PDB file with SEQRES, HELIX, SHEET and CRYST1 records, atoms N, CA, C and O in Angstrom:
SEQRES   1 A   67  UNK UNK UNK UNK UNK UNK UNK UNK UNK UNK UNK UNK UNK          
SEQRES   2 A   67  UNK UNK UNK UNK UNK UNK UNK UNK UNK UNK UNK UNK UNK          
SEQRES   3 A   67  UNK UNK UNK UNK UNK UNK UNK UNK UNK UNK UNK UNK UNK          
SEQRES   4 A   67  UNK UNK UNK UNK UNK UNK UNK UNK UNK UNK UNK UNK UNK          
SEQRES   5 A   67  UNK UNK UNK UNK UNK UNK UNK UNK UNK UNK UNK UNK UNK          
SEQRES   6 A   67  UNK UNK                                                      
HELIX    1 AA1 UNK A   19  UNK A   21  5                                   3    
HELIX    2 AA2 UNK A   24  UNK A   27  5                                   4    
HELIX    3 AA3 UNK A   43  UNK A   54  1                                  12    
HELIX    4 AA4 UNK A   63  UNK A   66  1                                   4    
CRYST1    1.000    1.000    1.000  90.00  90.00  90.00 P 1           1          
ATOM      1  N   UNK A   1      25.062  -8.964 -53.037  1.00  0.00           N  
ATOM      2  CA  UNK A   1      24.251  -9.174 -51.891  1.00  0.00           C  
ATOM      3  C   UNK A   1      23.989 -10.611 -51.931  1.00  0.00           C  
ATOM      4  O   UNK A   1      23.622 -11.220 -52.935  1.00  0.00           O  
ATOM      5  N   UNK A   2      24.223 -11.167 -50.656  1.00  0.00           N  
ATOM      6  CA  UNK A   2      24.217 -12.674 -50.520  1.00  0.00           C  
ATOM      7  C   UNK A   2      22.675 -13.162 -50.759  1.00  0.00           C  
ATOM      8  O   UNK A   2      21.732 -12.435 -50.448  1.00  0.00           O  
ATOM      9  N   UNK A   3      22.507 -14.386 -51.308  1.00  0.00           N  
ATOM     10  CA  UNK A   3      21.239 -14.825 -51.489  1.00  0.00           C  
ATOM     11  C   UNK A   3      20.519 -14.518 -52.979  1.00  0.00           C  
ATOM     12  O   UNK A   3      19.668 -15.260 -53.469  1.00  0.00           O  
ATOM     13  N   UNK A   4      20.931 -13.503 -53.497  1.00  0.00           N  
ATOM     14  CA  UNK A   4      20.469 -13.162 -54.826  1.00  0.00           C  
ATOM     15  C   UNK A   4      20.963 -13.899 -55.879  1.00  0.00           C  
ATOM     16  O   UNK A   4      22.163 -14.173 -55.870  1.00  0.00           O  
ATOM     17  N   UNK A   5      20.187 -14.313 -56.882  1.00  0.00           N  
ATOM     18  CA  UNK A   5      20.735 -15.170 -58.026  1.00  0.00           C  
ATOM     19  C   UNK A   5      21.583 -14.031 -58.715  1.00  0.00           C  
ATOM     20  O   UNK A   5      21.309 -12.833 -58.646  1.00  0.00           O  
ATOM     21  N   UNK A   6      22.584 -14.545 -59.348  1.00  0.00           N  
ATOM     22  CA  UNK A   6      23.331 -13.572 -60.259  1.00  0.00           C  
ATOM     23  C   UNK A   6      22.640 -13.272 -61.637  1.00  0.00           C  
ATOM     24  O   UNK A   6      22.427 -14.155 -62.468  1.00  0.00           O  
ATOM     25  N   UNK A   7      22.352 -12.126 -61.788  1.00  0.00           N  
ATOM     26  CA  UNK A   7      21.551 -11.704 -63.054  1.00  0.00           C  
ATOM     27  C   UNK A   7      22.499 -10.417 -63.428  1.00  0.00           C  
ATOM     28  O   UNK A   7      22.968  -9.633 -62.603  1.00  0.00           O  
ATOM     29  N   UNK A   8      22.670 -10.372 -64.776  1.00  0.00           N  
ATOM     30  CA  UNK A   8      23.372  -9.197 -65.220  1.00  0.00           C  
ATOM     31  C   UNK A   8      22.613  -7.966 -65.226  1.00  0.00           C  
ATOM     32  O   UNK A   8      23.181  -6.887 -65.059  1.00  0.00           O  
ATOM     33  N   UNK A   9      21.222  -8.069 -65.429  1.00  0.00           N  
ATOM     34  CA  UNK A   9      20.356  -6.942 -65.547  1.00  0.00           C  
ATOM     35  C   UNK A   9      19.882  -6.290 -64.255  1.00  0.00           C  
ATOM     36  O   UNK A   9      19.056  -5.378 -64.291  1.00  0.00           O  
ATOM     37  N   UNK A  10      20.428  -6.777 -63.038  1.00  0.00           N  
ATOM     38  CA  UNK A  10      19.950  -6.244 -61.733  1.00  0.00           C  
ATOM     39  C   UNK A  10      21.163  -5.254 -61.316  1.00  0.00           C  
ATOM     40  O   UNK A  10      22.338  -5.620 -61.336  1.00  0.00           O  
ATOM     41  N   UNK A  11      20.737  -3.950 -60.933  1.00  0.00           N  
ATOM     42  CA  UNK A  11      21.694  -2.915 -60.484  1.00  0.00           C  
ATOM     43  C   UNK A  11      21.402  -2.653 -58.995  1.00  0.00           C  
ATOM     44  O   UNK A  11      20.224  -2.624 -58.640  1.00  0.00           O  
ATOM     45  N   UNK A  12      22.264  -2.486 -58.209  1.00  0.00           N  
ATOM     46  CA  UNK A  12      21.862  -1.976 -56.750  1.00  0.00           C  
ATOM     47  C   UNK A  12      22.726  -0.749 -56.765  1.00  0.00           C  
ATOM     48  O   UNK A  12      23.898  -0.764 -57.139  1.00  0.00           O  
ATOM     49  N   UNK A  13      21.970   0.511 -56.260  1.00  0.00           N  
ATOM     50  CA  UNK A  13      22.414   1.797 -56.250  1.00  0.00           C  
ATOM     51  C   UNK A  13      22.331   2.072 -54.572  1.00  0.00           C  
ATOM     52  O   UNK A  13      21.272   1.899 -53.968  1.00  0.00           O  
ATOM     53  N   UNK A  14      23.354   2.441 -54.013  1.00  0.00           N  
ATOM     54  CA  UNK A  14      23.306   2.838 -52.568  1.00  0.00           C  
ATOM     55  C   UNK A  14      23.785   4.339 -52.306  1.00  0.00           C  
ATOM     56  O   UNK A  14      24.532   4.895 -53.111  1.00  0.00           O  
ATOM     57  N   UNK A  15      23.374   4.908 -51.267  1.00  0.00           N  
ATOM     58  CA  UNK A  15      23.961   6.238 -50.871  1.00  0.00           C  
ATOM     59  C   UNK A  15      23.998   6.368 -49.508  1.00  0.00           C  
ATOM     60  O   UNK A  15      23.138   5.889 -48.768  1.00  0.00           O  
ATOM     61  N   UNK A  16      25.130   7.111 -49.068  1.00  0.00           N  
ATOM     62  CA  UNK A  16      25.444   7.277 -47.678  1.00  0.00           C  
ATOM     63  C   UNK A  16      26.135   8.600 -47.495  1.00  0.00           C  
ATOM     64  O   UNK A  16      26.814   9.068 -48.409  1.00  0.00           O  
ATOM     65  N   UNK A  17      25.994   9.192 -46.394  1.00  0.00           N  
ATOM     66  CA  UNK A  17      26.960  10.343 -46.206  1.00  0.00           C  
ATOM     67  C   UNK A  17      28.010   9.928 -45.101  1.00  0.00           C  
ATOM     68  O   UNK A  17      28.699  10.781 -44.542  1.00  0.00           O  
ATOM     69  N   UNK A  18      28.097   8.664 -44.829  1.00  0.00           N  
ATOM     70  CA  UNK A  18      28.938   8.242 -43.762  1.00  0.00           C  
ATOM     71  C   UNK A  18      29.552   6.848 -44.170  1.00  0.00           C  
ATOM     72  O   UNK A  18      29.292   5.839 -43.514  1.00  0.00           O  
ATOM     73  N   UNK A  19      30.377   6.826 -45.278  1.00  0.00           N  
ATOM     74  CA  UNK A  19      31.031   5.552 -45.843  1.00  0.00           C  
ATOM     75  C   UNK A  19      31.868   4.949 -44.764  1.00  0.00           C  
ATOM     76  O   UNK A  19      31.886   3.726 -44.622  1.00  0.00           O  
ATOM     77  N   UNK A  20      32.597   5.784 -43.956  1.00  0.00           N  
ATOM     78  CA  UNK A  20      33.418   5.318 -42.857  1.00  0.00           C  
ATOM     79  C   UNK A  20      32.612   4.423 -41.792  1.00  0.00           C  
ATOM     80  O   UNK A  20      33.221   3.675 -41.026  1.00  0.00           O  
ATOM     81  N   UNK A  21      31.291   4.531 -41.783  1.00  0.00           N  
ATOM     82  CA  UNK A  21      30.650   3.851 -40.755  1.00  0.00           C  
ATOM     83  C   UNK A  21      29.915   2.618 -41.367  1.00  0.00           C  
ATOM     84  O   UNK A  21      29.164   1.975 -40.634  1.00  0.00           O  
ATOM     85  N   UNK A  22      30.085   2.257 -42.651  1.00  0.00           N  
ATOM     86  CA  UNK A  22      29.529   1.018 -43.187  1.00  0.00           C  
ATOM     87  C   UNK A  22      30.437  -0.249 -42.844  1.00  0.00           C  
ATOM     88  O   UNK A  22      31.667  -0.216 -42.842  1.00  0.00           O  
ATOM     89  N   UNK A  23      29.669  -1.360 -42.557  1.00  0.00           N  
ATOM     90  CA  UNK A  23      30.430  -2.647 -42.388  1.00  0.00           C  
ATOM     91  C   UNK A  23      31.333  -2.934 -43.640  1.00  0.00           C  
ATOM     92  O   UNK A  23      30.840  -2.821 -44.762  1.00  0.00           O  
ATOM     93  N   UNK A  24      32.538  -3.273 -43.489  1.00  0.00           N  
ATOM     94  CA  UNK A  24      33.555  -3.505 -44.427  1.00  0.00           C  
ATOM     95  C   UNK A  24      32.851  -4.546 -45.341  1.00  0.00           C  
ATOM     96  O   UNK A  24      32.919  -4.323 -46.550  1.00  0.00           O  
ATOM     97  N   UNK A  25      32.170  -5.677 -44.917  1.00  0.00           N  
ATOM     98  CA  UNK A  25      31.722  -6.717 -45.604  1.00  0.00           C  
ATOM     99  C   UNK A  25      30.764  -6.198 -46.674  1.00  0.00           C  
ATOM    100  O   UNK A  25      30.647  -6.870 -47.698  1.00  0.00           O  
ATOM    101  N   UNK A  26      30.058  -5.051 -46.537  1.00  0.00           N  
ATOM    102  CA  UNK A  26      29.210  -4.450 -47.450  1.00  0.00           C  
ATOM    103  C   UNK A  26      30.026  -3.999 -48.616  1.00  0.00           C  
ATOM    104  O   UNK A  26      29.492  -3.890 -49.719  1.00  0.00           O  
ATOM    105  N   UNK A  27      31.196  -3.749 -48.449  1.00  0.00           N  
ATOM    106  CA  UNK A  27      32.053  -3.257 -49.622  1.00  0.00           C  
ATOM    107  C   UNK A  27      33.121  -4.206 -50.162  1.00  0.00           C  
ATOM    108  O   UNK A  27      34.097  -3.871 -50.835  1.00  0.00           O  
ATOM    109  N   UNK A  28      32.800  -5.411 -49.779  1.00  0.00           N  
ATOM    110  CA  UNK A  28      33.698  -6.449 -50.310  1.00  0.00           C  
ATOM    111  C   UNK A  28      33.628  -6.567 -51.979  1.00  0.00           C  
ATOM    112  O   UNK A  28      32.654  -6.223 -52.647  1.00  0.00           O  
ATOM    113  N   UNK A  29      34.544  -6.980 -52.367  1.00  0.00           N  
ATOM    114  CA  UNK A  29      34.643  -7.104 -53.955  1.00  0.00           C  
ATOM    115  C   UNK A  29      33.518  -8.022 -54.540  1.00  0.00           C  
ATOM    116  O   UNK A  29      33.394  -9.139 -54.037  1.00  0.00           O  
ATOM    117  N   UNK A  30      32.635  -7.621 -55.625  1.00  0.00           N  
ATOM    118  CA  UNK A  30      31.539  -8.353 -56.077  1.00  0.00           C  
ATOM    119  C   UNK A  30      30.176  -7.742 -55.470  1.00  0.00           C  
ATOM    120  O   UNK A  30      29.081  -8.024 -55.956  1.00  0.00           O  
ATOM    121  N   UNK A  31      30.335  -6.882 -54.368  1.00  0.00           N  
ATOM    122  CA  UNK A  31      29.200  -6.225 -53.767  1.00  0.00           C  
ATOM    123  C   UNK A  31      28.959  -4.847 -54.334  1.00  0.00           C  
ATOM    124  O   UNK A  31      28.063  -4.614 -55.146  1.00  0.00           O  
ATOM    125  N   UNK A  32      29.694  -4.061 -53.926  1.00  0.00           N  
ATOM    126  CA  UNK A  32      29.715  -2.603 -54.352  1.00  0.00           C  
ATOM    127  C   UNK A  32      31.121  -2.290 -54.911  1.00  0.00           C  
ATOM    128  O   UNK A  32      32.111  -2.000 -54.239  1.00  0.00           O  
ATOM    129  N   UNK A  33      31.036  -2.403 -56.330  1.00  0.00           N  
ATOM    130  CA  UNK A  33      32.428  -2.344 -57.023  1.00  0.00           C  
ATOM    131  C   UNK A  33      32.785  -1.034 -57.258  1.00  0.00           C  
ATOM    132  O   UNK A  33      33.984  -0.757 -57.246  1.00  0.00           O  
ATOM    133  N   UNK A  34      31.831  -0.035 -57.505  1.00  0.00           N  
ATOM    134  CA  UNK A  34      32.132   1.360 -57.644  1.00  0.00           C  
ATOM    135  C   UNK A  34      31.699   2.359 -56.651  1.00  0.00           C  
ATOM    136  O   UNK A  34      30.546   2.415 -56.224  1.00  0.00           O  
ATOM    137  N   UNK A  35      32.712   3.191 -56.274  1.00  0.00           N  
ATOM    138  CA  UNK A  35      32.166   4.197 -55.197  1.00  0.00           C  
ATOM    139  C   UNK A  35      32.345   5.625 -55.923  1.00  0.00           C  
ATOM    140  O   UNK A  35      33.457   5.959 -56.332  1.00  0.00           O  
ATOM    141  N   UNK A  36      31.364   6.349 -56.053  1.00  0.00           N  
ATOM    142  CA  UNK A  36      31.514   7.573 -56.682  1.00  0.00           C  
ATOM    143  C   UNK A  36      31.154   8.691 -55.638  1.00  0.00           C  
ATOM    144  O   UNK A  36      30.074   8.718 -55.047  1.00  0.00           O  
ATOM    145  N   UNK A  37      32.114   9.569 -55.476  1.00  0.00           N  
ATOM    146  CA  UNK A  37      31.868  10.829 -54.531  1.00  0.00           C  
ATOM    147  C   UNK A  37      31.054  11.891 -55.238  1.00  0.00           C  
ATOM    148  O   UNK A  37      31.155  12.175 -56.431  1.00  0.00           O  
ATOM    149  N   UNK A  38      30.266  12.423 -54.392  1.00  0.00           N  
ATOM    150  CA  UNK A  38      29.425  13.481 -54.989  1.00  0.00           C  
ATOM    151  C   UNK A  38      29.661  14.580 -53.898  1.00  0.00           C  
ATOM    152  O   UNK A  38      29.203  14.400 -52.769  1.00  0.00           O  
ATOM    153  N   UNK A  39      30.282  15.584 -54.170  1.00  0.00           N  
ATOM    154  CA  UNK A  39      30.567  16.544 -53.100  1.00  0.00           C  
ATOM    155  C   UNK A  39      29.403  17.611 -53.044  1.00  0.00           C  
ATOM    156  O   UNK A  39      28.474  17.594 -53.852  1.00  0.00           O  
ATOM    157  N   UNK A  40      29.514  18.481 -52.097  1.00  0.00           N  
ATOM    158  CA  UNK A  40      28.541  19.594 -51.983  1.00  0.00           C  
ATOM    159  C   UNK A  40      28.497  20.408 -53.203  1.00  0.00           C  
ATOM    160  O   UNK A  40      29.500  20.485 -53.913  1.00  0.00           O  
ATOM    161  N   UNK A  41      27.308  21.080 -53.530  1.00  0.00           N  
ATOM    162  CA  UNK A  41      27.178  21.886 -54.488  1.00  0.00           C  
ATOM    163  C   UNK A  41      27.787  23.315 -54.088  1.00  0.00           C  
ATOM    164  O   UNK A  41      27.905  23.721 -52.932  1.00  0.00           O  
ATOM    165  N   UNK A  42      28.153  24.007 -55.261  1.00  0.00           N  
ATOM    166  CA  UNK A  42      28.702  25.478 -54.821  1.00  0.00           C  
ATOM    167  C   UNK A  42      27.427  26.173 -54.388  1.00  0.00           C  
ATOM    168  O   UNK A  42      26.348  25.594 -54.510  1.00  0.00           O  
ATOM    169  N   UNK A  43      27.529  27.575 -53.811  1.00  0.00           N  
ATOM    170  CA  UNK A  43      26.558  28.444 -53.622  1.00  0.00           C  
ATOM    171  C   UNK A  43      25.604  28.684 -54.866  1.00  0.00           C  
ATOM    172  O   UNK A  43      24.396  28.849 -54.698  1.00  0.00           O  
ATOM    173  N   UNK A  44      26.141  28.697 -56.013  1.00  0.00           N  
ATOM    174  CA  UNK A  44      25.471  28.931 -57.175  1.00  0.00           C  
ATOM    175  C   UNK A  44      24.486  27.646 -57.630  1.00  0.00           C  
ATOM    176  O   UNK A  44      23.384  27.729 -58.171  1.00  0.00           O  
ATOM    177  N   UNK A  45      25.155  26.543 -57.279  1.00  0.00           N  
ATOM    178  CA  UNK A  45      24.658  25.297 -57.477  1.00  0.00           C  
ATOM    179  C   UNK A  45      23.166  25.178 -56.530  1.00  0.00           C  
ATOM    180  O   UNK A  45      22.039  24.886 -56.930  1.00  0.00           O  
ATOM    181  N   UNK A  46      23.574  25.479 -55.319  1.00  0.00           N  
ATOM    182  CA  UNK A  46      22.477  25.433 -54.436  1.00  0.00           C  
ATOM    183  C   UNK A  46      21.312  26.173 -54.620  1.00  0.00           C  
ATOM    184  O   UNK A  46      20.197  25.816 -54.237  1.00  0.00           O  
ATOM    185  N   UNK A  47      21.644  27.476 -55.363  1.00  0.00           N  
ATOM    186  CA  UNK A  47      20.493  28.325 -55.699  1.00  0.00           C  
ATOM    187  C   UNK A  47      19.756  27.711 -56.950  1.00  0.00           C  
ATOM    188  O   UNK A  47      18.539  27.834 -57.085  1.00  0.00           O  
ATOM    189  N   UNK A  48      20.485  27.099 -57.786  1.00  0.00           N  
ATOM    190  CA  UNK A  48      19.697  26.390 -58.900  1.00  0.00           C  
ATOM    191  C   UNK A  48      18.974  25.132 -58.390  1.00  0.00           C  
ATOM    192  O   UNK A  48      17.957  24.772 -58.982  1.00  0.00           O  
ATOM    193  N   UNK A  49      19.397  24.489 -57.408  1.00  0.00           N  
ATOM    194  CA  UNK A  49      18.631  23.335 -56.846  1.00  0.00           C  
ATOM    195  C   UNK A  49      17.412  23.897 -56.195  1.00  0.00           C  
ATOM    196  O   UNK A  49      16.341  23.336 -56.427  1.00  0.00           O  
ATOM    197  N   UNK A  50      17.442  24.931 -55.412  1.00  0.00           N  
ATOM    198  CA  UNK A  50      16.290  25.491 -54.804  1.00  0.00           C  
ATOM    199  C   UNK A  50      15.276  26.073 -55.749  1.00  0.00           C  
ATOM    200  O   UNK A  50      14.087  26.040 -55.434  1.00  0.00           O  
ATOM    201  N   UNK A  51      15.713  26.668 -57.025  1.00  0.00           N  
ATOM    202  CA  UNK A  51      14.899  27.055 -57.922  1.00  0.00           C  
ATOM    203  C   UNK A  51      14.154  25.918 -58.448  1.00  0.00           C  
ATOM    204  O   UNK A  51      12.935  26.016 -58.589  1.00  0.00           O  
ATOM    205  N   UNK A  52      14.799  24.807 -58.763  1.00  0.00           N  
ATOM    206  CA  UNK A  52      14.106  23.690 -59.376  1.00  0.00           C  
ATOM    207  C   UNK A  52      13.091  22.993 -58.504  1.00  0.00           C  
ATOM    208  O   UNK A  52      12.054  22.511 -58.960  1.00  0.00           O  
ATOM    209  N   UNK A  53      13.481  22.956 -57.048  1.00  0.00           N  
ATOM    210  CA  UNK A  53      12.649  22.407 -56.256  1.00  0.00           C  
ATOM    211  C   UNK A  53      11.432  23.254 -55.998  1.00  0.00           C  
ATOM    212  O   UNK A  53      10.398  22.742 -55.569  1.00  0.00           O  
ATOM    213  N   UNK A  54      11.536  24.547 -56.251  1.00  0.00           N  
ATOM    214  CA  UNK A  54      10.379  25.474 -55.788  1.00  0.00           C  
ATOM    215  C   UNK A  54       9.709  26.020 -56.901  1.00  0.00           C  
ATOM    216  O   UNK A  54       8.869  26.906 -56.746  1.00  0.00           O  
ATOM    217  N   UNK A  55      10.042  25.519 -58.144  1.00  0.00           N  
ATOM    218  CA  UNK A  55       9.469  25.867 -59.308  1.00  0.00           C  
ATOM    219  C   UNK A  55       7.969  25.890 -59.401  1.00  0.00           C  
ATOM    220  O   UNK A  55       7.371  26.846 -59.896  1.00  0.00           O  
ATOM    221  N   UNK A  56       7.354  24.798 -58.905  1.00  0.00           N  
ATOM    222  CA  UNK A  56       5.953  24.558 -58.934  1.00  0.00           C  
ATOM    223  C   UNK A  56       5.163  25.063 -57.576  1.00  0.00           C  
ATOM    224  O   UNK A  56       3.957  24.924 -57.369  1.00  0.00           O  
ATOM    225  N   UNK A  57       6.050  25.632 -56.771  1.00  0.00           N  
ATOM    226  CA  UNK A  57       5.503  25.948 -55.425  1.00  0.00           C  
ATOM    227  C   UNK A  57       4.801  27.261 -55.652  1.00  0.00           C  
ATOM    228  O   UNK A  57       5.153  28.070 -56.510  1.00  0.00           O  
ATOM    229  N   UNK A  58       3.585  27.454 -54.667  1.00  0.00           N  
ATOM    230  CA  UNK A  58       2.959  28.681 -54.850  1.00  0.00           C  
ATOM    231  C   UNK A  58       3.440  29.790 -53.979  1.00  0.00           C  
ATOM    232  O   UNK A  58       2.874  30.883 -53.976  1.00  0.00           O  
ATOM    233  N   UNK A  59       4.633  29.482 -53.131  1.00  0.00           N  
ATOM    234  CA  UNK A  59       5.391  30.373 -52.452  1.00  0.00           C  
ATOM    235  C   UNK A  59       6.196  31.300 -53.161  1.00  0.00           C  
ATOM    236  O   UNK A  59       7.009  30.753 -53.906  1.00  0.00           O  
ATOM    237  N   UNK A  60       6.213  32.514 -53.155  1.00  0.00           N  
ATOM    238  CA  UNK A  60       7.063  33.434 -53.966  1.00  0.00           C  
ATOM    239  C   UNK A  60       8.201  33.877 -53.264  1.00  0.00           C  
ATOM    240  O   UNK A  60       8.613  35.016 -53.486  1.00  0.00           O  
ATOM    241  N   UNK A  61       8.795  33.120 -52.419  1.00  0.00           N  
ATOM    242  CA  UNK A  61      10.180  33.335 -51.720  1.00  0.00           C  
ATOM    243  C   UNK A  61      11.081  32.950 -52.725  1.00  0.00           C  
ATOM    244  O   UNK A  61      10.905  31.871 -53.291  1.00  0.00           O  
ATOM    245  N   UNK A  62      12.153  33.781 -53.069  1.00  0.00           N  
ATOM    246  CA  UNK A  62      13.111  33.602 -54.145  1.00  0.00           C  
ATOM    247  C   UNK A  62      14.254  32.938 -53.373  1.00  0.00           C  
ATOM    248  O   UNK A  62      14.433  33.149 -52.174  1.00  0.00           O  
ATOM    249  N   UNK A  63      15.064  32.080 -54.156  1.00  0.00           N  
ATOM    250  CA  UNK A  63      16.125  31.427 -53.705  1.00  0.00           C  
ATOM    251  C   UNK A  63      17.065  32.357 -52.990  1.00  0.00           C  
ATOM    252  O   UNK A  63      17.465  32.064 -51.863  1.00  0.00           O  
ATOM    253  N   UNK A  64      17.421  33.418 -53.567  1.00  0.00           N  
ATOM    254  CA  UNK A  64      18.316  34.325 -52.957  1.00  0.00           C  
ATOM    255  C   UNK A  64      17.931  34.869 -51.660  1.00  0.00           C  
ATOM    256  O   UNK A  64      18.790  35.178 -50.834  1.00  0.00           O  
ATOM    257  N   UNK A  65      16.584  35.011 -51.420  1.00  0.00           N  
ATOM    258  CA  UNK A  65      16.212  35.380 -50.017  1.00  0.00           C  
ATOM    259  C   UNK A  65      16.251  34.294 -48.901  1.00  0.00           C  
ATOM    260  O   UNK A  65      16.244  34.583 -47.704  1.00  0.00           O  
ATOM    261  N   UNK A  66      16.292  33.074 -49.364  1.00  0.00           N  
ATOM    262  CA  UNK A  66      16.495  32.169 -48.484  1.00  0.00           C  
ATOM    263  C   UNK A  66      17.932  32.006 -48.025  1.00  0.00           C  
ATOM    264  O   UNK A  66      18.207  31.684 -46.869  1.00  0.00           O  
ATOM    265  N   UNK A  67      18.849  32.240 -48.973  1.00  0.00           N  
ATOM    266  CA  UNK A  67      20.257  32.082 -48.771  1.00  0.00           C  
ATOM    267  C   UNK A  67      20.710  33.374 -47.941  1.00  0.00           C  
ATOM    268  O   UNK A  67      21.889  33.516 -47.615  1.00  0.00           O  
TER     269      UNK A  67                                                      
END                                                                             
């Protein structure tokens, strides 16, 4: 990122669902050197995510009823 002093202990993490829409200058070497694809979770994975997110909820709707 232009204007930042070079420090080895500074990390920048970004996320997007539209990599194709980013300005190519953002992806130049030395800026964002690693791109990691994280796909959609499986149906079972979605249930586990819903369970984790609703664990402390007082709502008693189960994840399977939502799906």
